[in-house]
mmCIF file of C-alpha atoms and ligand atoms in Angstrom:
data_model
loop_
_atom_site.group_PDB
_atom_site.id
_atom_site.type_symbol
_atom_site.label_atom_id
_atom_site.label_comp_id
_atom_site.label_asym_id
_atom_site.label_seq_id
_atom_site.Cartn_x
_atom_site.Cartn_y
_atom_site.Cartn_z
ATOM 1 C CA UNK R 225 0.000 0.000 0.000
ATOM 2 C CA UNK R 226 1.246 3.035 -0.672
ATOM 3 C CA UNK R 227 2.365 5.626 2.501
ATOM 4 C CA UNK R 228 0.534 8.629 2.717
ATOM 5 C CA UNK R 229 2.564 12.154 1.661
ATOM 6 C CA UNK R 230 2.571 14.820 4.723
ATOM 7 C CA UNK R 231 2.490 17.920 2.694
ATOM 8 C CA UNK R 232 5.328 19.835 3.000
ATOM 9 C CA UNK R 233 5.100 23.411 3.931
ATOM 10 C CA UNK R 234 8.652 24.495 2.458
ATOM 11 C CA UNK R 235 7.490 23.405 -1.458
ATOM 12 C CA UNK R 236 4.150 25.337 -0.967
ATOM 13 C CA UNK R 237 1.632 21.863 -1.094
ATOM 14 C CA UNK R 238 -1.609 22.636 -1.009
ATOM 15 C CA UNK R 239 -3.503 20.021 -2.642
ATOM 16 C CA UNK R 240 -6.353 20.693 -4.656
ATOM 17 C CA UNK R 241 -8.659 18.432 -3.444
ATOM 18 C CA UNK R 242 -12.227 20.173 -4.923
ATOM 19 C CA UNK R 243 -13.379 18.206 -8.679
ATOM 20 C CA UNK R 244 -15.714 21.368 -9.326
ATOM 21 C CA UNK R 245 -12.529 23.644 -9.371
ATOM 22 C CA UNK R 246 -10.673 21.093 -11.345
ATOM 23 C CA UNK R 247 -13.230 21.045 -13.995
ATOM 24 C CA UNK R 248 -13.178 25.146 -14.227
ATOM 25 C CA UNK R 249 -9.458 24.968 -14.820
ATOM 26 C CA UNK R 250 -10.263 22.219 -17.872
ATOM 27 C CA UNK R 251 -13.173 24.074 -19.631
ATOM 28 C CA UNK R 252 -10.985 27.384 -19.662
ATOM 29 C CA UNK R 253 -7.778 25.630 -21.003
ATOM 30 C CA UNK R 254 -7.396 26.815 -24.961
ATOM 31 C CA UNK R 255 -8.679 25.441 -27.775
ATOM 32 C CA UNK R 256 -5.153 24.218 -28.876
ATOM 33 C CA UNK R 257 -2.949 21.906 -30.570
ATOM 34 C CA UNK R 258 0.184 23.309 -27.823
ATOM 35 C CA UNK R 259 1.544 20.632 -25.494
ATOM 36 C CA UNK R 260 0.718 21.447 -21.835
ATOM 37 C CA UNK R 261 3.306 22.224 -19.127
ATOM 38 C CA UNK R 262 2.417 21.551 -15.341
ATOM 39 C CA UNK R 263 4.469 22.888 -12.886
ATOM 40 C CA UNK R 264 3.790 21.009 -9.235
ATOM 41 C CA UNK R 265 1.676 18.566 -10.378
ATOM 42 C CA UNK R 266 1.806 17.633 -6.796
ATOM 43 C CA UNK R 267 -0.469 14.296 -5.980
ATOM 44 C CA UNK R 268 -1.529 14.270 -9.898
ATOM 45 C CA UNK R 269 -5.241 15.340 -8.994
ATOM 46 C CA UNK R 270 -5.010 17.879 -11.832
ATOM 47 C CA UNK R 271 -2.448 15.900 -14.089
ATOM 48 C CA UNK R 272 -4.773 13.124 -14.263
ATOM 49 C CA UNK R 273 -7.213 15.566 -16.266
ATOM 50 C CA UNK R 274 -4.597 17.542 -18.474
ATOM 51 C CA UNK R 275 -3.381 14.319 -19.632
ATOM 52 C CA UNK R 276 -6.882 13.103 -20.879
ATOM 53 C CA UNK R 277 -6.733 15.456 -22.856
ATOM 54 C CA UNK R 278 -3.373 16.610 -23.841
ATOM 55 C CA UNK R 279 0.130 15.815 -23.776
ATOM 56 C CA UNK R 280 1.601 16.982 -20.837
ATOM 57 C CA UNK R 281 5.432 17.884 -19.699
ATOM 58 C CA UNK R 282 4.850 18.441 -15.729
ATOM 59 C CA UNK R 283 7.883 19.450 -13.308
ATOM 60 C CA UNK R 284 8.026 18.454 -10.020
ATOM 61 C CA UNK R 285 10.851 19.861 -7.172
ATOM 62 C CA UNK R 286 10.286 17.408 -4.413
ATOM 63 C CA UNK R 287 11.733 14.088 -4.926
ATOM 64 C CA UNK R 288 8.630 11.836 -3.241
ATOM 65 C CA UNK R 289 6.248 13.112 -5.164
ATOM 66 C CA UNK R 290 8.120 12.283 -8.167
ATOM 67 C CA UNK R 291 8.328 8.805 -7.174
ATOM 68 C CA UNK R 292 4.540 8.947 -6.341
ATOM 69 C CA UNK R 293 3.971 10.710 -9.610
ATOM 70 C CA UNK R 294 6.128 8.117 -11.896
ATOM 71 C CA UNK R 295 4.264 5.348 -10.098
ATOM 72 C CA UNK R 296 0.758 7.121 -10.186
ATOM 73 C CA UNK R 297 1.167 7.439 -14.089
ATOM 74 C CA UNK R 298 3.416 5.012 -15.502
ATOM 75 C CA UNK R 299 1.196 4.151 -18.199
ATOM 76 C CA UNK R 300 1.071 7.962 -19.442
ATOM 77 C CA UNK R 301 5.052 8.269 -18.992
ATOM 78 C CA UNK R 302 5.660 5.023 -20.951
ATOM 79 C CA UNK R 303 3.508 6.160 -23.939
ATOM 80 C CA UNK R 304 4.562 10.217 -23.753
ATOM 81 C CA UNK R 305 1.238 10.800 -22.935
ATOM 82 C CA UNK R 306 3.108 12.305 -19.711
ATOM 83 C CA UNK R 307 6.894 13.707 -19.433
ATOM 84 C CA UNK R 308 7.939 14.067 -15.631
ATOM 85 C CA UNK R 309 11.077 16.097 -15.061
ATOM 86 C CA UNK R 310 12.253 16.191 -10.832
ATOM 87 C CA UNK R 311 13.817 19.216 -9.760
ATOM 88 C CA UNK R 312 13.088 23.124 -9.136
ATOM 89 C CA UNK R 313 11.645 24.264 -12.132
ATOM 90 C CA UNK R 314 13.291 27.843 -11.974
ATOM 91 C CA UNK R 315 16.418 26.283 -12.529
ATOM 92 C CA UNK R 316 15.603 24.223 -15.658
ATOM 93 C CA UNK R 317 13.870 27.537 -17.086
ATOM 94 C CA UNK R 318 16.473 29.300 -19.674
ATOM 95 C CA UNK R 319 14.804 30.979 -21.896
ATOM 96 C CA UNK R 320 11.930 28.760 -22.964
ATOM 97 C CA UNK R 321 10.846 25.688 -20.244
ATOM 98 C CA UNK R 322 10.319 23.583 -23.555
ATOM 99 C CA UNK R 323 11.627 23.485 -26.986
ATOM 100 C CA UNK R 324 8.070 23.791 -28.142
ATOM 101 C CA UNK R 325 4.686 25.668 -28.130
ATOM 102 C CA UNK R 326 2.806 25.195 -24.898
ATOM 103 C CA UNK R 327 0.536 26.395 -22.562
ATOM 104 C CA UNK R 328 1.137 26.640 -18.878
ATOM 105 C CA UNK R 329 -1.310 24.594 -16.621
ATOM 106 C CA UNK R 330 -0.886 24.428 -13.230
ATOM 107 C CA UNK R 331 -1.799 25.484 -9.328
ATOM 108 C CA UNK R 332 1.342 26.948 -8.776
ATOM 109 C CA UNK R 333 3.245 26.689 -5.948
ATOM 110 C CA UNK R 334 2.608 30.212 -4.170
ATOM 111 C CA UNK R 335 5.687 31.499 -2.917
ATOM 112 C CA UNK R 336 7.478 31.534 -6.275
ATOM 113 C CA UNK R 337 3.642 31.840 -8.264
ATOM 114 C CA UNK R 338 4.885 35.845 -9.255
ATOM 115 C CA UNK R 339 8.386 34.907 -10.320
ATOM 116 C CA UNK R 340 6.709 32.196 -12.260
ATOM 117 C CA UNK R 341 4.286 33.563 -14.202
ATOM 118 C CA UNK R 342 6.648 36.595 -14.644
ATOM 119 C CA UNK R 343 8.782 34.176 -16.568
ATOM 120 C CA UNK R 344 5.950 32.684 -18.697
ATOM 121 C CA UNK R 345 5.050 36.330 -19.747
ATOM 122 C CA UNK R 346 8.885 36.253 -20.664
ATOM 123 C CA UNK R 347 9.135 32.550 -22.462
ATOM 124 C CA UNK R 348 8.550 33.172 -25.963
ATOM 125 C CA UNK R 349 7.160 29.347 -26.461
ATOM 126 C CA UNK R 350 4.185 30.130 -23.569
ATOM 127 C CA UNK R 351 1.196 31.248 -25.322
ATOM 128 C CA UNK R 352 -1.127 31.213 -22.439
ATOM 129 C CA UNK R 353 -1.025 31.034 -18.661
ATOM 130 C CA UNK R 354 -3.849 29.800 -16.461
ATOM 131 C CA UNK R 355 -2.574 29.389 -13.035
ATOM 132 C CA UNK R 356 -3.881 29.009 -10.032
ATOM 133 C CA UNK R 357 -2.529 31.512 -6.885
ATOM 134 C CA UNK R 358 -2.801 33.620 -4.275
ATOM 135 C CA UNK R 359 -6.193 35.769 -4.746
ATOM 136 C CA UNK R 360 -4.453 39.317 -4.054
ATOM 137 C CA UNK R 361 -2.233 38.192 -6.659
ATOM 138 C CA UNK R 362 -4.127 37.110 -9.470
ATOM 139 C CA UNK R 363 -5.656 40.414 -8.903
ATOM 140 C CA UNK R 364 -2.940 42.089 -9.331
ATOM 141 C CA UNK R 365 -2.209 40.748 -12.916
ATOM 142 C CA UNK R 366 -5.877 41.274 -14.167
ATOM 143 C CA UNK R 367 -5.958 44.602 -12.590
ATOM 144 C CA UNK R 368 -7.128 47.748 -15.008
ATOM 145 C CA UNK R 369 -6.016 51.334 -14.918
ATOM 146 C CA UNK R 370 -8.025 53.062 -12.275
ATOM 147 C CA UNK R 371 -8.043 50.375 -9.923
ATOM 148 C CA UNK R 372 -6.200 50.723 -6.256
ATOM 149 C CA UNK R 373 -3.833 47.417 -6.963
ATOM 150 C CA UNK R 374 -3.477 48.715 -10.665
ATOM 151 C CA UNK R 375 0.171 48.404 -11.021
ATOM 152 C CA UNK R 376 4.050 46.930 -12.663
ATOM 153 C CA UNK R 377 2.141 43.285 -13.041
ATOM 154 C CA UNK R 378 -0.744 44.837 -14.193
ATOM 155 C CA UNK R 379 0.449 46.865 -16.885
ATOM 156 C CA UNK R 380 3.393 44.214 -18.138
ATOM 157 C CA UNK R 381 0.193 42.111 -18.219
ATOM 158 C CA UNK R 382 -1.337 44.574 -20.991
ATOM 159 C CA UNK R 383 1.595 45.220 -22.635
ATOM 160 C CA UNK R 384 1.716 41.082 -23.899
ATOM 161 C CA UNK R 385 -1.711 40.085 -23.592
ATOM 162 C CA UNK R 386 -5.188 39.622 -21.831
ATOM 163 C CA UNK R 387 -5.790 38.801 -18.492
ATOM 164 C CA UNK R 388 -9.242 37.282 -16.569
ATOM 165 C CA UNK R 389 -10.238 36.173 -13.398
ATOM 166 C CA UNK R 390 -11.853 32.831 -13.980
ATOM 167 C CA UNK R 391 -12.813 31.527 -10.133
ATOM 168 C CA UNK R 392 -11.958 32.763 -7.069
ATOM 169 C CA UNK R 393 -11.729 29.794 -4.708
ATOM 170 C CA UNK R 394 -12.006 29.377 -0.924
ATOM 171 C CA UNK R 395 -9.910 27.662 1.351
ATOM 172 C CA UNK R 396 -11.910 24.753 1.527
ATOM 173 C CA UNK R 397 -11.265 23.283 -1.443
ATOM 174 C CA UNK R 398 -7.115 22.652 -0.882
ATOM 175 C CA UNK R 399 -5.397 20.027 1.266
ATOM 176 C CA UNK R 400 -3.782 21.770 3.755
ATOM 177 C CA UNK R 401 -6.416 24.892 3.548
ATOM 178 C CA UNK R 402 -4.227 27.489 3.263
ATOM 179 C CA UNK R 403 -4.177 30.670 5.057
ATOM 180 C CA UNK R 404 -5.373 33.122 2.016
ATOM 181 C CA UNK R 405 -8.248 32.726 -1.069
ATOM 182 C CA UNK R 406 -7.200 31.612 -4.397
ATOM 183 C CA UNK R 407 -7.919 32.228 -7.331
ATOM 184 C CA UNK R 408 -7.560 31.005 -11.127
ATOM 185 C CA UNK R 409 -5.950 33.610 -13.450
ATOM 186 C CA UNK R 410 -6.142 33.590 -17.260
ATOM 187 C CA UNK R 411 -3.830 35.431 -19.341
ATOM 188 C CA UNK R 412 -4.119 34.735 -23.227
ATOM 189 C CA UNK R 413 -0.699 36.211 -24.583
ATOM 190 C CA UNK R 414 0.049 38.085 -28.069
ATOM 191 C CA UNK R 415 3.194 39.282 -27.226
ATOM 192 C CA UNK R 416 6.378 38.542 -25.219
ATOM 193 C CA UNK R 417 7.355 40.595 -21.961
ATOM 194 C CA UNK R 418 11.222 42.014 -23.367
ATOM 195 C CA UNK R 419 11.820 45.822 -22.373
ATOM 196 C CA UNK R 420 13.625 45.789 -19.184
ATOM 197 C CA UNK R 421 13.749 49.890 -19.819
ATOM 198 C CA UNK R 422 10.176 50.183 -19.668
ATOM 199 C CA UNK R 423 9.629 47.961 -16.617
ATOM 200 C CA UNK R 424 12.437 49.826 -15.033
ATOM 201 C CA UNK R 425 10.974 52.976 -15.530
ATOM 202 C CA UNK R 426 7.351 51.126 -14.112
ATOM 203 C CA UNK R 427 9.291 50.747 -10.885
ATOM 204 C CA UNK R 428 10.311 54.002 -10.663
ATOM 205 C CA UNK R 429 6.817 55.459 -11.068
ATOM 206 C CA UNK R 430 5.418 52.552 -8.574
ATOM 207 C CA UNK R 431 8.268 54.011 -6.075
ATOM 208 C CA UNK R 432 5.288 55.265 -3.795
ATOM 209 C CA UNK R 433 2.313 54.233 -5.220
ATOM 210 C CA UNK R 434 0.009 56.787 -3.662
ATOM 211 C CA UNK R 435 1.768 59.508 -4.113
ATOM 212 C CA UNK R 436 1.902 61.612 -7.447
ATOM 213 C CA UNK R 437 3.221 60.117 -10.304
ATOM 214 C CA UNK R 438 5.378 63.656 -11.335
ATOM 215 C CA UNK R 439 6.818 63.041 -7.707
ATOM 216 C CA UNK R 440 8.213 58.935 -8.169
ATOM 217 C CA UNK R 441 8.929 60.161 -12.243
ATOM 218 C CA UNK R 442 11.080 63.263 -11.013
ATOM 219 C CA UNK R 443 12.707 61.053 -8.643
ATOM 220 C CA UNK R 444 14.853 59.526 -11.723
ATOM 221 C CA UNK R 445 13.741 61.817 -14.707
ATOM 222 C CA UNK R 446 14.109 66.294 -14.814
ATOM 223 C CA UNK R 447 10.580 67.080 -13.316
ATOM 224 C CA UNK R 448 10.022 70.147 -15.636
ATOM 225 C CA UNK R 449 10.820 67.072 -18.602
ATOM 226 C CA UNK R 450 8.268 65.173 -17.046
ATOM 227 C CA UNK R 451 5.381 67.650 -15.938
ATOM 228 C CA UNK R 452 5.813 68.731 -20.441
ATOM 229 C CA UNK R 453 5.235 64.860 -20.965
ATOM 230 C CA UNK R 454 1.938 64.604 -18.827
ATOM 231 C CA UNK R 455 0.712 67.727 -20.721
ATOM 232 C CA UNK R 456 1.327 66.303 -23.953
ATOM 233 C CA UNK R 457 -0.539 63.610 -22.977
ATOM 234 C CA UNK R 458 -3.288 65.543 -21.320
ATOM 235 C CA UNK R 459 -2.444 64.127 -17.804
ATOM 236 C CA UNK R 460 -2.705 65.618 -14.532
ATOM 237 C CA UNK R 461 0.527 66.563 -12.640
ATOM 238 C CA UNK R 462 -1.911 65.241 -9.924
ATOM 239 C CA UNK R 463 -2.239 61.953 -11.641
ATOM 240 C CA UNK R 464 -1.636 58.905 -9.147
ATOM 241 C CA UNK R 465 0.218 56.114 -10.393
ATOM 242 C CA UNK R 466 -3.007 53.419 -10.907
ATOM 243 C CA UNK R 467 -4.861 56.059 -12.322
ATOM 244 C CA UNK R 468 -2.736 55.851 -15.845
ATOM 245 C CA UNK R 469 -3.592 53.648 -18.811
ATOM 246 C CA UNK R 470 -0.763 51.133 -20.076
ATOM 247 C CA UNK R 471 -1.160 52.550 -23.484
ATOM 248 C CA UNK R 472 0.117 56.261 -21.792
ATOM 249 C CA UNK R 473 2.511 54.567 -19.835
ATOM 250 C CA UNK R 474 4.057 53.702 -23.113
ATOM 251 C CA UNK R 475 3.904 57.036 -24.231
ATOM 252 C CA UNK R 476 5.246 58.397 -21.423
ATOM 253 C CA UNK R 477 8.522 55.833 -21.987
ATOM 254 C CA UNK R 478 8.642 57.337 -25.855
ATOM 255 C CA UNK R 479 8.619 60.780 -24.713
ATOM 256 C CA UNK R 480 10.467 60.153 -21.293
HETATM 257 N N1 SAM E 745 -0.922 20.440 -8.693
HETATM 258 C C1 SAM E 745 -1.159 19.922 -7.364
HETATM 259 C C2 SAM E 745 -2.591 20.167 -6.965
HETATM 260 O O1 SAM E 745 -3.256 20.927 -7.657
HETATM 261 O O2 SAM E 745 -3.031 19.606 -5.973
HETATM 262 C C3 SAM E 745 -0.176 20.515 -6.346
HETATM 263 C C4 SAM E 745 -0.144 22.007 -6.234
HETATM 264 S S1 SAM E 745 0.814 22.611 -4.877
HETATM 265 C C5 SAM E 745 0.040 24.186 -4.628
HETATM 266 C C6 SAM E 745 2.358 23.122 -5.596
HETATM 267 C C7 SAM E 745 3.252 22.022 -6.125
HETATM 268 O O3 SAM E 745 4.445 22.623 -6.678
HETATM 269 C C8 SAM E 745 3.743 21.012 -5.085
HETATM 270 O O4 SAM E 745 3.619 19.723 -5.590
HETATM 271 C C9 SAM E 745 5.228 21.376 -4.883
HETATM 272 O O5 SAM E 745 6.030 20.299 -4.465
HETATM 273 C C10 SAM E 745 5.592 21.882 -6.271
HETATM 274 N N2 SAM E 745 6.751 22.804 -6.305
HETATM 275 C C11 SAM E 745 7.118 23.714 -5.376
HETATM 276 N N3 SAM E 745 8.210 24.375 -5.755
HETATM 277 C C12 SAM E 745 8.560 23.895 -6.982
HETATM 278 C C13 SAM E 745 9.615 24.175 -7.889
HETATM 279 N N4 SAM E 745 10.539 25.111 -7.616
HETATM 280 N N5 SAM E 745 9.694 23.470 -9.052
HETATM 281 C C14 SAM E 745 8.748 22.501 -9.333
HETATM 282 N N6 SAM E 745 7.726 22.199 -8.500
HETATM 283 C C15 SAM E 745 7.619 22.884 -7.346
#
């Protein structure tokens, strides 16, 4: 028989235990021909649907569930329905995960869930990205201008695509509940995330986010250069950061 797995705390396991939320993340996967990457496919509760109906390359960091995993599915590994690879996923991640088009498929492990989708926006073989994480954050991807967490994620999210909340999920439905709601966050991508200028200058205006954005810009840029920028643009020197559409945050980087 096999031993039961203590979840462990360190590699962020919280097991999705609830078949309703499963079946949300399958009827909002794309309509695609991609291969599907998992990363912590965990006990396999979600891997056992991807792989119904797609191929599936999964990465998993902690070595028992591997050995779980390659047991669990050993019919699916032995015909490629299934490719397990066992080890931290960030460090396998140049810049593509896979040699080939995919979507990204998973209920990420939260404390690296930012860094992670961060890099899918990045990886230029990721065409889409539902992922399942921390409620505040998934927020903060599918945030719009004018909203109070409207910010950096938000507007890289615009820049390469379109994001949607598609559940919000409660506690409940994980094994260990943890502390915070989830949720599951779309993002269909058209682009690639690439200008490390313009994200630097996103920081900048972020600096203080509810203060003016003239005061975080003129922290780093000549305010009278960027008080003739917001004019141009028919901004107010008042203007908060959140309050500013991606499309004039570009403009401001043109100008700026
Ligand atoms: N997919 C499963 C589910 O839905 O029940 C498990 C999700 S659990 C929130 C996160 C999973 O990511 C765990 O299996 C954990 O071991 C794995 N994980 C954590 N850090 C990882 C890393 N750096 N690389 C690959 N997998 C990782």
């Amino acid at each position: 028989m096999q031993k039961e797995h203590v979840a462990k705390k360190k590699f962020g396991q919280n097991f999705l235990k609830d078949d309703t939320v499963l079946h949300k993340i399958i009827e909002a996967m794309p309509n695609s021909d991609r291969k599907v990457v998992e990363i912590g496919p965990g006990l396999g509760d979600l891997t056992k649907f991807l792989v119904d109906v797609k191929s599936v390359t999964a990465f998993e960091v902690d070595t028992d569930l591997c050995k779980l995993l390659s047991d669990k599915f050993k019919d699916e590994i032995a015909t490629n329905a299934l490719t397990l690879h066992c080890g931290d996923v960030l460090e396998t991640w140049k810049t593509s995960l896979l040699d080939e088009d995919y979507d990204l498929v998973a209920n990420l492990p939260y404390y690296i869930a930012t860094n992670i989708i961060l890099k899918a926006l990045a990886d230029p073989l990721c065409h889409t990205i539902l992922v399942m994480v921390q409620r505040e954050v998934a927020l903060k991807f599918a945030a719009t201008a004018g909203e109070k967490n409207f910010g950096s994620l938000g507007i890289i999210t615009q820049s390469v695509g379109e994001a949607s909340i598609v559940v919000t999920v409660a506690p409940e439905a994980f094994e260990p509940m943890p502390k915070v709601d989830s949720a599951v966050l779309l993002i269909s991508k058209t682009a690639n995330r690439s200008d490390e200028a313009f994200e630097a200058m996103l920081k900048v205006a972020f600096t203080q986010p509810r203060k003016t954005l003239l005061k975080n810009l003129s922290s780093h840029y000549d305010k009278a250069e960027v008080l003739k920028a917001l004019l141009k643009l028919e901004l107010s020197a008042n203007i908060r950061p959140h309050q500013v559409t991606t499309s004039d945050y570009h403009q401001l980087y043109k100008i700026l």
